[in-house]
Amino acid sequence: MAGRRDRIQQHRGYRITIAIVVGILIGCVCAFVFPNGFFNSGSSLLVNERLSKSNSKVGLASCESSERVKMLKSEFSVVSVKNAELKKQVKELTEKVRLAEQETENARNQVLVLGSQIKAGPFGTVKSLRTNPTVVPDESVNPRLAKLLEKVAVSKEIIVVLANSNVKPMLEVQITSVKRVGIQNYLIVALDDSIVDFCKSKEVAYYKRDPDKAVDMVGKSGGNHAVSRLKFRVLREFLQLGYGVLLSDVDIVFLQNPFGHLYRDSDVESMSDGHDNNTAYGFNHVFDDPSMGWSRSAHTMRIWVFNSGFFYLRPTLPSIDLLDRVADTISKTGEWDQAVFNEQLFYPSHPGYTGLHASKRVMDMYEFMNSKVLFKTVRKNEELKKLKPVIVHLNYHPDKLERMQAVVEFYVDGKQDALDSFPDGSF
């Protein structure tokens, strides 16, 4: 029995071994006949079919997306235009609100200054108020200019000069005089690129405004009067930023630092075109009308005009109001800026017109000297020749450069006959 069992187990082992060998042979034959597997071709067809369907769907989606994108772009363009218009309107409204708030704040300050009830003092002790409060500085008006003024201004004050290439020789004389005196807070508003390069070469602070058609036109071809008219628009931003501005034309020689000679008690402090005490500071003029008989003599008050080429403005509402009025009138009428400047300063309120409520001061005519005073009076008087003015303004004469150079020779170089060769006037 045991032998029989052994033979059966041995026989089973052979059968298993033969089955394994046959399986291996079949596997080798299949691997040779079907190298890519039994289901590869079918799978490839299935995959390709799915990819084809997918691509067709993507193509349709792509076309739909393209049309959608075009439509969205068109809608976005329309919305952008409307948004820009709304932004502009919001900006304008914001500016109006800001100005209204500023006016309200300044009115509140005025009330604080003027509104408190006080008793009048004894005879001879009462003094009226004439110094208006300054505006609240608003750097949002011009951030770039604000940063520049922080570097250049001294005690929140600045000398401002407008210049283009037409006045370069005179500007060079002025810059030299400014450096000689040691004035630091001096800024040139460059109206063209040539003046920018000139300022760089002279190491002088300058400011080039953002593109502006009116400014650009003056910068390229404007003469003295055109540049002079422009300054009333340019100075507004300086005052809004809270800076006191000393405006100077280029035909001026600086012999001392002017900031040590200002009173700063008025909105406007200006040099005069007057040539003596009466014309510079005011006088009573009698107008004679014989047809009136007993009342033939009519008394009038007279003063020669403030010079619009050299004046100091405190940053107050009346000062800004003055600039706005002058700029607006000039733009409409084209009148001479100095005439308009004085009309706005001195015309009182009357029916149909509200005058400018600005306080005024006339500068000392021998310190802030015009060229008529110099050539008609000072150079012929031995005592007056000893005085050293703060500035000399060659406003009365067309041969400005030659007379500016002579002023330097006389007051700086000590050449006593430097002024003698020039006539009193211009012929």
Short mmCIF file of C-alpha atoms in Angstrom, two decimals:
data_model
loop_
_atom_site.label_atom_id
_atom_site.label_comp_id
_atom_site.label_asym_id
_atom_site.label_seq_id
_atom_site.Cartn_x
_atom_site.Cartn_y
_atom_site.Cartn_z
CA MET A 1 0.00 0.00 0.00
CA ALA A 2 2.77 2.37 0.90
CA GLY A 3 4.57 1.72 -2.39
CA ARG A 4 1.44 2.40 -4.29
CA ARG A 5 0.97 5.76 -2.50
CA ASP A 6 4.51 6.84 -3.32
CA ARG A 7 4.01 6.05 -6.96
CA ILE A 8 0.78 8.14 -7.08
CA GLN A 9 2.48 11.20 -5.46
CA GLN A 10 5.44 10.87 -7.82
CA HIS A 11 3.07 10.68 -10.78
CA ARG A 12 1.27 13.85 -9.58
CA GLY A 13 4.63 15.67 -9.31
CA TYR A 14 5.46 14.82 -12.91
CA ARG A 15 2.06 16.10 -14.05
CA ILE A 16 2.55 19.43 -12.21
CA THR A 17 6.04 19.81 -13.66
CA ILE A 18 4.74 19.13 -17.17
CA ALA A 19 1.91 21.68 -16.66
CA ILE A 20 4.36 24.36 -15.56
CA VAL A 21 6.62 23.72 -18.55
CA VAL A 22 3.66 23.85 -20.96
CA GLY A 23 2.48 27.13 -19.35
CA ILE A 24 5.89 28.66 -19.81
CA LEU A 25 6.03 27.60 -23.46
CA ILE A 26 2.57 29.00 -24.15
CA GLY A 27 3.58 32.28 -22.45
CA CYS A 28 6.68 32.55 -24.64
CA VAL A 29 4.67 31.92 -27.81
CA CYS A 30 2.08 34.58 -26.81
CA ALA A 31 4.79 37.10 -26.00
CA PHE A 32 6.31 36.52 -29.43
CA VAL A 33 2.98 36.66 -31.33
CA PHE A 34 1.39 39.55 -29.36
CA PRO A 35 4.30 41.82 -28.25
CA ASN A 36 1.90 44.72 -27.37
CA GLY A 37 -0.56 42.63 -25.43
CA PHE A 38 -3.94 41.09 -26.18
CA PHE A 39 -6.04 44.29 -25.63
CA ASN A 40 -3.70 47.03 -26.97
CA SER A 41 -5.30 47.72 -30.33
CA GLY A 42 -8.75 47.82 -28.82
CA SER A 43 -7.58 50.10 -26.03
CA SER A 44 -5.86 52.40 -28.54
CA LEU A 45 -9.04 52.66 -30.56
CA LEU A 46 -11.01 53.38 -27.42
CA VAL A 47 -8.54 56.01 -26.26
CA ASN A 48 -8.38 57.64 -29.70
CA GLU A 49 -12.16 57.73 -29.86
CA ARG A 50 -12.34 59.37 -26.46
CA LEU A 51 -9.63 61.89 -27.39
CA SER A 52 -11.42 62.72 -30.64
CA LYS A 53 -14.65 63.36 -28.78
CA SER A 54 -12.78 65.39 -26.18
CA ASN A 55 -11.01 67.52 -28.83
CA SER A 56 -14.26 68.21 -30.61
CA LYS A 57 -15.77 69.35 -27.34
CA VAL A 58 -12.68 71.52 -26.61
CA GLY A 59 -12.92 73.04 -30.09
CA LEU A 60 -16.53 73.95 -29.56
CA ALA A 61 -15.74 75.31 -26.11
CA SER A 62 -12.80 77.31 -27.57
CA CYS A 63 -15.01 78.95 -30.18
CA GLU A 64 -17.63 79.72 -27.58
CA SER A 65 -14.95 81.11 -25.22
CA SER A 66 -13.46 83.31 -27.98
CA GLU A 67 -16.83 84.86 -28.71
CA ARG A 68 -17.43 85.30 -25.01
CA VAL A 69 -14.06 86.98 -24.55
CA LYS A 70 -14.78 89.40 -27.40
CA MET A 71 -18.12 90.26 -25.86
CA LEU A 72 -16.57 90.72 -22.42
CA LYS A 73 -13.82 92.95 -23.87
CA SER A 74 -16.42 95.11 -25.56
CA GLU A 75 -18.40 95.40 -22.34
CA PHE A 76 -15.21 96.14 -20.40
CA SER A 77 -14.30 98.94 -22.82
CA VAL A 78 -17.70 100.57 -22.37
CA VAL A 79 -17.50 100.21 -18.60
CA SER A 80 -13.95 101.65 -18.60
CA VAL A 81 -15.11 104.78 -20.43
CA LYS A 82 -18.00 105.22 -18.03
CA ASN A 83 -15.67 104.59 -15.09
CA ALA A 84 -13.24 107.24 -16.34
CA GLU A 85 -16.07 109.74 -16.66
CA LEU A 86 -17.29 108.90 -13.17
CA LYS A 87 -13.76 109.25 -11.78
CA LYS A 88 -13.48 112.67 -13.39
CA GLN A 89 -16.81 113.72 -11.92
CA VAL A 90 -15.83 112.36 -8.52
CA LYS A 91 -12.52 114.21 -8.68
CA GLU A 92 -14.27 117.46 -9.55
CA LEU A 93 -16.81 116.98 -6.78
CA THR A 94 -14.05 116.07 -4.33
CA GLU A 95 -12.17 119.25 -5.23
CA LYS A 96 -15.32 121.33 -4.75
CA VAL A 97 -15.96 119.68 -1.40
CA ARG A 98 -12.34 120.22 -0.37
CA LEU A 99 -12.46 123.90 -1.29
CA ALA A 100 -15.78 124.28 0.51
CA GLU A 101 -14.34 122.61 3.60
CA GLN A 102 -11.27 124.82 3.39
CA GLU A 103 -13.41 127.93 3.11
CA THR A 104 -15.48 126.74 6.05
CA GLU A 105 -12.37 126.09 8.11
CA ASN A 106 -10.91 129.49 7.30
CA ALA A 107 -14.23 131.15 8.00
CA ARG A 108 -14.22 129.37 11.36
CA ASN A 109 -10.69 130.65 12.01
CA GLN A 110 -11.78 134.14 11.08
CA VAL A 111 -14.66 133.89 13.54
CA LEU A 112 -12.24 132.77 16.24
CA VAL A 113 -10.02 135.75 15.47
CA LEU A 114 -12.69 138.35 14.84
CA GLY A 115 -15.82 136.94 16.41
CA SER A 116 -14.98 137.26 20.08
CA GLN A 117 -16.51 140.41 21.48
CA ILE A 118 -14.00 142.72 23.08
CA LYS A 119 -14.10 146.13 24.61
CA ALA A 120 -12.43 149.03 22.84
CA GLY A 121 -9.39 150.30 24.71
CA PRO A 122 -8.54 153.90 25.55
CA PHE A 123 -8.16 156.53 22.84
CA GLY A 124 -5.11 155.88 20.66
CA THR A 125 -4.70 152.25 21.68
CA VAL A 126 -7.18 150.55 19.31
CA LYS A 127 -5.68 148.74 16.30
CA SER A 128 -7.77 147.01 13.65
CA LEU A 129 -6.89 143.51 12.49
CA ARG A 130 -5.35 143.22 9.02
CA THR A 131 -3.51 139.87 9.11
CA ASN A 132 -5.73 137.12 7.75
CA PRO A 133 -5.19 133.50 8.86
CA THR A 134 -3.22 131.30 6.49
CA VAL A 135 -4.88 128.45 4.61
CA VAL A 136 -4.52 124.84 5.70
CA PRO A 137 -1.74 123.33 3.50
CA ASP A 138 -3.07 120.79 1.00
CA GLU A 139 -0.32 118.60 -0.45
CA SER A 140 -2.80 116.69 -2.63
CA VAL A 141 -2.91 119.73 -4.93
CA ASN A 142 0.57 118.92 -6.24
CA PRO A 143 2.54 116.21 -4.35
CA ARG A 144 5.59 116.58 -6.61
CA LEU A 145 5.85 120.33 -5.98
CA ALA A 146 5.20 119.78 -2.27
CA LYS A 147 8.23 117.47 -1.99
CA LEU A 148 10.41 119.94 -3.87
CA LEU A 149 9.38 122.88 -1.69
CA GLU A 150 10.14 120.88 1.45
CA LYS A 151 13.76 120.77 0.27
CA VAL A 152 14.14 124.29 -1.14
CA ALA A 153 11.95 126.58 0.97
CA VAL A 154 13.17 128.23 4.17
CA SER A 155 10.65 128.85 6.95
CA LYS A 156 7.83 128.02 4.51
CA GLU A 157 8.87 130.86 2.17
CA ILE A 158 10.23 130.78 -1.36
CA ILE A 159 11.35 133.14 -4.14
CA VAL A 160 9.70 132.11 -7.42
CA VAL A 161 10.92 133.18 -10.86
CA LEU A 162 9.30 132.22 -14.17
CA ALA A 163 11.70 132.01 -17.11
CA ASN A 164 12.05 130.77 -20.68
CA SER A 165 14.98 130.88 -23.09
CA ASN A 166 14.23 134.46 -24.16
CA VAL A 167 15.52 135.84 -20.85
CA LYS A 168 18.52 133.58 -20.27
CA PRO A 169 21.19 136.37 -20.21
CA MET A 170 19.27 138.38 -17.59
CA LEU A 171 18.52 135.24 -15.62
CA GLU A 172 22.23 134.47 -15.46
CA VAL A 173 22.95 137.91 -13.94
CA GLN A 174 20.16 137.36 -11.41
CA ILE A 175 21.34 133.86 -10.44
CA THR A 176 24.83 135.21 -9.86
CA SER A 177 23.44 137.96 -7.60
CA VAL A 178 21.32 135.44 -5.66
CA LYS A 179 24.32 133.19 -5.02
CA ARG A 180 26.47 136.15 -4.04
CA VAL A 181 23.97 137.19 -1.37
CA GLY A 182 23.56 133.60 -0.17
CA ILE A 183 19.84 133.18 -0.79
CA GLN A 184 18.93 129.48 -0.51
CA ASN A 185 15.16 129.48 -1.05
CA TYR A 186 15.23 130.46 -4.72
CA LEU A 187 13.29 128.46 -7.31
CA ILE A 188 13.01 128.87 -11.08
CA VAL A 189 9.84 127.71 -12.80
CA ALA A 190 11.35 126.50 -16.09
CA LEU A 191 9.03 127.09 -19.03
CA ASP A 192 11.11 125.18 -21.57
CA ASP A 193 13.74 122.43 -21.66
CA SER A 194 16.55 124.86 -22.41
CA ILE A 195 16.02 126.59 -19.07
CA VAL A 196 15.96 123.19 -17.34
CA ASP A 197 19.41 122.43 -18.77
CA PHE A 198 20.57 125.93 -17.87
CA CYS A 199 19.45 125.52 -14.25
CA LYS A 200 21.23 122.18 -14.02
CA SER A 201 24.45 123.76 -15.30
CA LYS A 202 24.14 126.56 -12.74
CA GLU A 203 23.15 124.16 -9.93
CA VAL A 204 19.95 126.10 -9.23
CA ALA A 205 16.69 124.57 -8.01
CA TYR A 206 14.06 124.44 -10.73
CA TYR A 207 10.53 123.18 -11.25
CA LYS A 208 9.10 122.01 -14.58
CA ARG A 209 5.31 121.91 -14.60
CA ASP A 210 3.31 119.02 -15.97
CA PRO A 211 2.33 119.41 -19.65
CA ASP A 212 -0.06 122.31 -20.09
CA LYS A 213 -1.01 123.82 -23.44
CA ALA A 214 -1.02 127.40 -22.19
CA VAL A 215 2.27 126.95 -20.33
CA ASP A 216 3.92 125.12 -23.23
CA MET A 217 2.95 127.86 -25.68
CA VAL A 218 4.45 130.55 -23.47
CA GLY A 219 7.51 128.41 -22.86
CA LYS A 220 8.26 128.16 -26.56
CA SER A 221 7.53 131.66 -27.81
CA GLY A 222 6.23 133.90 -25.02
CA GLY A 223 7.74 137.33 -24.46
CA ASN A 224 8.08 139.17 -21.14
CA HIS A 225 4.42 140.18 -20.91
CA ALA A 226 3.17 136.69 -21.82
CA VAL A 227 5.32 135.13 -19.11
CA SER A 228 4.21 137.82 -16.67
CA ARG A 229 0.54 137.01 -17.30
CA LEU A 230 1.18 133.33 -16.70
CA LYS A 231 2.55 133.74 -13.18
CA PHE A 232 -0.87 134.37 -11.63
CA ARG A 233 -1.92 130.85 -12.63
CA VAL A 234 1.34 129.24 -11.55
CA LEU A 235 1.57 130.80 -8.08
CA ARG A 236 -1.78 129.45 -6.91
CA GLU A 237 -0.45 125.97 -6.13
CA PHE A 238 2.38 127.41 -4.03
CA LEU A 239 -0.12 129.23 -1.83
CA GLN A 240 -2.40 126.20 -1.58
CA LEU A 241 0.56 124.21 -0.31
CA GLY A 242 0.91 126.78 2.49
CA TYR A 243 4.01 128.68 1.33
CA GLY A 244 4.61 132.41 1.37
CA VAL A 245 5.74 133.40 -2.14
CA LEU A 246 8.03 136.24 -3.18
CA LEU A 247 7.46 136.59 -6.92
CA SER A 248 10.38 138.06 -8.86
CA ASP A 249 10.77 139.00 -12.52
CA VAL A 250 14.13 138.19 -14.14
CA ASP A 251 15.15 141.85 -14.64
CA ILE A 252 15.98 142.18 -10.95
CA VAL A 253 19.36 142.25 -9.21
CA PHE A 254 19.48 140.99 -5.61
CA LEU A 255 21.85 142.93 -3.36
CA GLN A 256 20.54 141.69 0.02
CA ASN A 257 18.34 138.86 1.20
CA PRO A 258 14.80 140.28 0.89
CA PHE A 259 13.27 138.02 3.55
CA GLY A 260 14.95 140.06 6.24
CA HIS A 261 13.09 143.17 5.07
CA LEU A 262 9.48 141.95 4.85
CA TYR A 263 6.77 142.84 7.39
CA ARG A 264 4.43 139.89 6.68
CA ASP A 265 1.46 141.71 8.22
CA SER A 266 -0.60 141.92 5.01
CA ASP A 267 -1.90 139.61 2.35
CA VAL A 268 0.01 141.48 -0.35
CA GLU A 269 3.33 143.26 0.11
CA SER A 270 4.56 144.85 -3.10
CA MET A 271 7.18 147.22 -4.44
CA SER A 272 5.89 150.43 -6.01
CA ASP A 273 6.23 152.06 -9.39
CA GLY A 274 6.25 155.39 -7.56
CA HIS A 275 9.39 157.53 -7.62
CA ASP A 276 8.95 159.65 -4.46
CA ASN A 277 7.09 159.59 -1.14
CA ASN A 278 3.84 160.91 -2.62
CA THR A 279 3.64 158.65 -5.65
CA ALA A 280 4.83 155.55 -3.80
CA TYR A 281 2.80 155.88 -0.62
CA GLY A 282 -0.22 157.99 -1.64
CA PHE A 283 -1.26 161.63 -1.72
CA ASN A 284 -4.29 163.91 -1.81
CA HIS A 285 -4.79 165.20 -5.33
CA VAL A 286 -7.14 168.12 -6.02
CA PHE A 287 -9.18 167.97 -9.22
CA ASP A 288 -10.27 171.40 -10.45
CA ASP A 289 -13.63 171.87 -12.22
CA PRO A 290 -14.24 175.64 -12.75
CA SER A 291 -17.80 175.00 -13.99
CA MET A 292 -18.81 174.07 -10.42
CA GLY A 293 -17.97 177.52 -9.04
CA TRP A 294 -17.78 177.37 -5.24
CA SER A 295 -17.24 173.58 -5.23
CA ARG A 296 -14.79 173.56 -8.14
CA SER A 297 -12.10 171.73 -6.10
CA ALA A 298 -12.67 167.98 -5.68
CA HIS A 299 -10.19 166.05 -3.56
CA THR A 300 -9.01 162.65 -4.77
CA MET A 301 -6.69 160.07 -3.26
CA ARG A 302 -3.92 158.91 -5.57
CA ILE A 303 -1.17 156.30 -5.48
CA TRP A 304 1.08 154.93 -8.17
CA VAL A 305 0.53 151.30 -8.94
CA PHE A 306 1.99 148.29 -7.20
CA ASN A 307 4.58 146.59 -9.37
CA SER A 308 3.41 143.15 -10.48
CA GLY A 309 7.00 142.04 -11.08
CA PHE A 310 8.02 141.89 -7.43
CA PHE A 311 5.54 141.18 -4.65
CA TYR A 312 5.11 138.93 -1.63
CA LEU A 313 1.93 136.92 -1.01
CA ARG A 314 1.01 135.30 2.26
CA PRO A 315 -0.86 131.98 1.82
CA THR A 316 -4.32 133.36 2.62
CA LEU A 317 -7.72 133.18 0.97
CA PRO A 318 -7.60 136.84 -0.17
CA SER A 319 -4.22 136.19 -1.83
CA ILE A 320 -5.59 133.17 -3.70
CA ASP A 321 -8.73 135.14 -4.56
CA LEU A 322 -6.50 137.85 -6.03
CA LEU A 323 -4.63 135.36 -8.24
CA ASP A 324 -7.88 133.82 -9.45
CA ARG A 325 -9.42 137.19 -10.28
CA VAL A 326 -6.39 138.44 -12.16
CA ALA A 327 -5.92 135.20 -14.12
CA ASP A 328 -9.61 135.06 -15.02
CA THR A 329 -9.75 138.71 -16.15
CA ILE A 330 -6.60 138.42 -18.25
CA SER A 331 -7.85 135.24 -19.94
CA LYS A 332 -11.03 137.06 -20.98
CA THR A 333 -9.73 140.52 -21.86
CA GLY A 334 -6.01 140.11 -22.60
CA GLU A 335 -5.28 143.28 -20.62
CA TRP A 336 -1.87 144.14 -19.18
CA ASP A 337 -1.38 142.05 -16.07
CA GLN A 338 -0.09 144.93 -13.93
CA ALA A 339 -3.17 147.03 -14.64
CA VAL A 340 -5.49 144.16 -13.76
CA PHE A 341 -3.42 143.34 -10.67
CA ASN A 342 -3.93 146.86 -9.32
CA GLU A 343 -7.57 147.13 -10.33
CA GLN A 344 -8.37 144.00 -8.35
CA LEU A 345 -6.39 145.24 -5.37
CA PHE A 346 -7.81 148.75 -5.16
CA TYR A 347 -11.30 148.89 -6.68
CA PRO A 348 -13.75 149.05 -3.75
CA SER A 349 -17.03 147.20 -3.59
CA HIS A 350 -19.81 149.05 -5.37
CA PRO A 351 -23.19 148.23 -6.94
CA GLY A 352 -22.75 145.16 -9.13
CA TYR A 353 -19.21 144.47 -7.94
CA THR A 354 -17.70 142.94 -4.82
CA GLY A 355 -14.20 144.17 -4.19
CA LEU A 356 -11.27 142.08 -2.98
CA HIS A 357 -10.94 142.20 0.78
CA ALA A 358 -7.15 141.93 0.91
CA SER A 359 -4.78 143.87 3.14
CA LYS A 360 -1.92 145.67 1.36
CA ARG A 361 1.50 147.08 2.17
CA VAL A 362 3.87 149.13 0.00
CA MET A 363 7.54 148.22 0.27
CA ASP A 364 10.19 150.83 1.06
CA MET A 365 10.96 152.40 -2.31
CA TYR A 366 14.67 152.85 -1.48
CA GLU A 367 15.09 149.25 -0.34
CA PHE A 368 13.01 147.73 -3.13
CA MET A 369 14.06 150.17 -5.82
CA ASN A 370 12.69 150.59 -9.31
CA SER A 371 14.97 151.86 -12.07
CA LYS A 372 13.26 155.25 -12.30
CA VAL A 373 14.15 155.96 -8.69
CA LEU A 374 17.71 154.79 -9.29
CA PHE A 375 18.48 156.68 -12.51
CA LYS A 376 16.46 159.86 -11.94
CA THR A 377 17.13 160.41 -8.25
CA VAL A 378 19.53 158.12 -6.39
CA ARG A 379 22.57 158.24 -8.69
CA LYS A 380 22.47 162.06 -8.61
CA ASN A 381 22.31 162.37 -4.81
CA GLU A 382 25.52 161.77 -2.87
CA GLU A 383 23.69 160.74 0.29
CA LEU A 384 21.28 158.36 -1.44
CA LYS A 385 24.16 156.78 -3.37
CA LYS A 386 25.49 155.52 -0.03
CA LEU A 387 22.38 153.43 0.55
CA LYS A 388 22.46 149.81 -0.50
CA PRO A 389 19.06 148.63 -1.72
CA VAL A 390 17.75 145.11 -1.21
CA ILE A 391 16.91 144.75 -4.90
CA VAL A 392 16.96 146.90 -8.02
CA HIS A 393 14.24 146.27 -10.57
CA LEU A 394 15.02 147.47 -14.12
CA ASN A 395 11.33 147.81 -14.91
CA TYR A 396 11.37 151.31 -16.42
CA HIS A 397 13.99 150.68 -19.12
CA PRO A 398 14.21 148.38 -22.17
CA ASP A 399 18.02 148.04 -22.14
CA LYS A 400 17.66 145.83 -19.09
CA LEU A 401 20.72 143.59 -19.37
CA GLU A 402 23.19 146.47 -19.75
CA ARG A 403 21.67 148.35 -16.81
CA MET A 404 21.60 145.19 -14.66
CA GLN A 405 25.30 144.73 -15.30
CA ALA A 406 25.90 148.39 -14.44
CA VAL A 407 23.99 147.97 -11.15
CA VAL A 408 26.30 145.08 -10.24
CA GLU A 409 29.37 147.15 -11.11
CA PHE A 410 28.13 150.09 -9.01
CA TYR A 411 26.87 148.32 -5.88
CA VAL A 412 29.06 145.21 -5.86
CA ASP A 413 32.30 146.17 -7.59
CA GLY A 414 32.28 149.74 -6.26
CA LYS A 415 32.66 151.41 -9.67
CA GLN A 416 31.28 154.85 -8.87
CA ASP A 417 30.71 155.96 -12.46
CA ALA A 418 29.09 152.70 -13.64
CA LEU A 419 25.63 154.32 -13.87
CA ASP A 420 26.67 157.66 -15.34
CA SER A 421 26.56 156.81 -19.05
CA PHE A 422 22.87 155.91 -19.07
CA PRO A 423 20.12 158.47 -19.75
CA ASP A 424 17.35 158.97 -17.19
CA GLY A 425 14.75 157.49 -19.50
CA SER A 426 14.73 155.55 -22.76
CA PHE A 427 14.84 157.32 -26.10
#
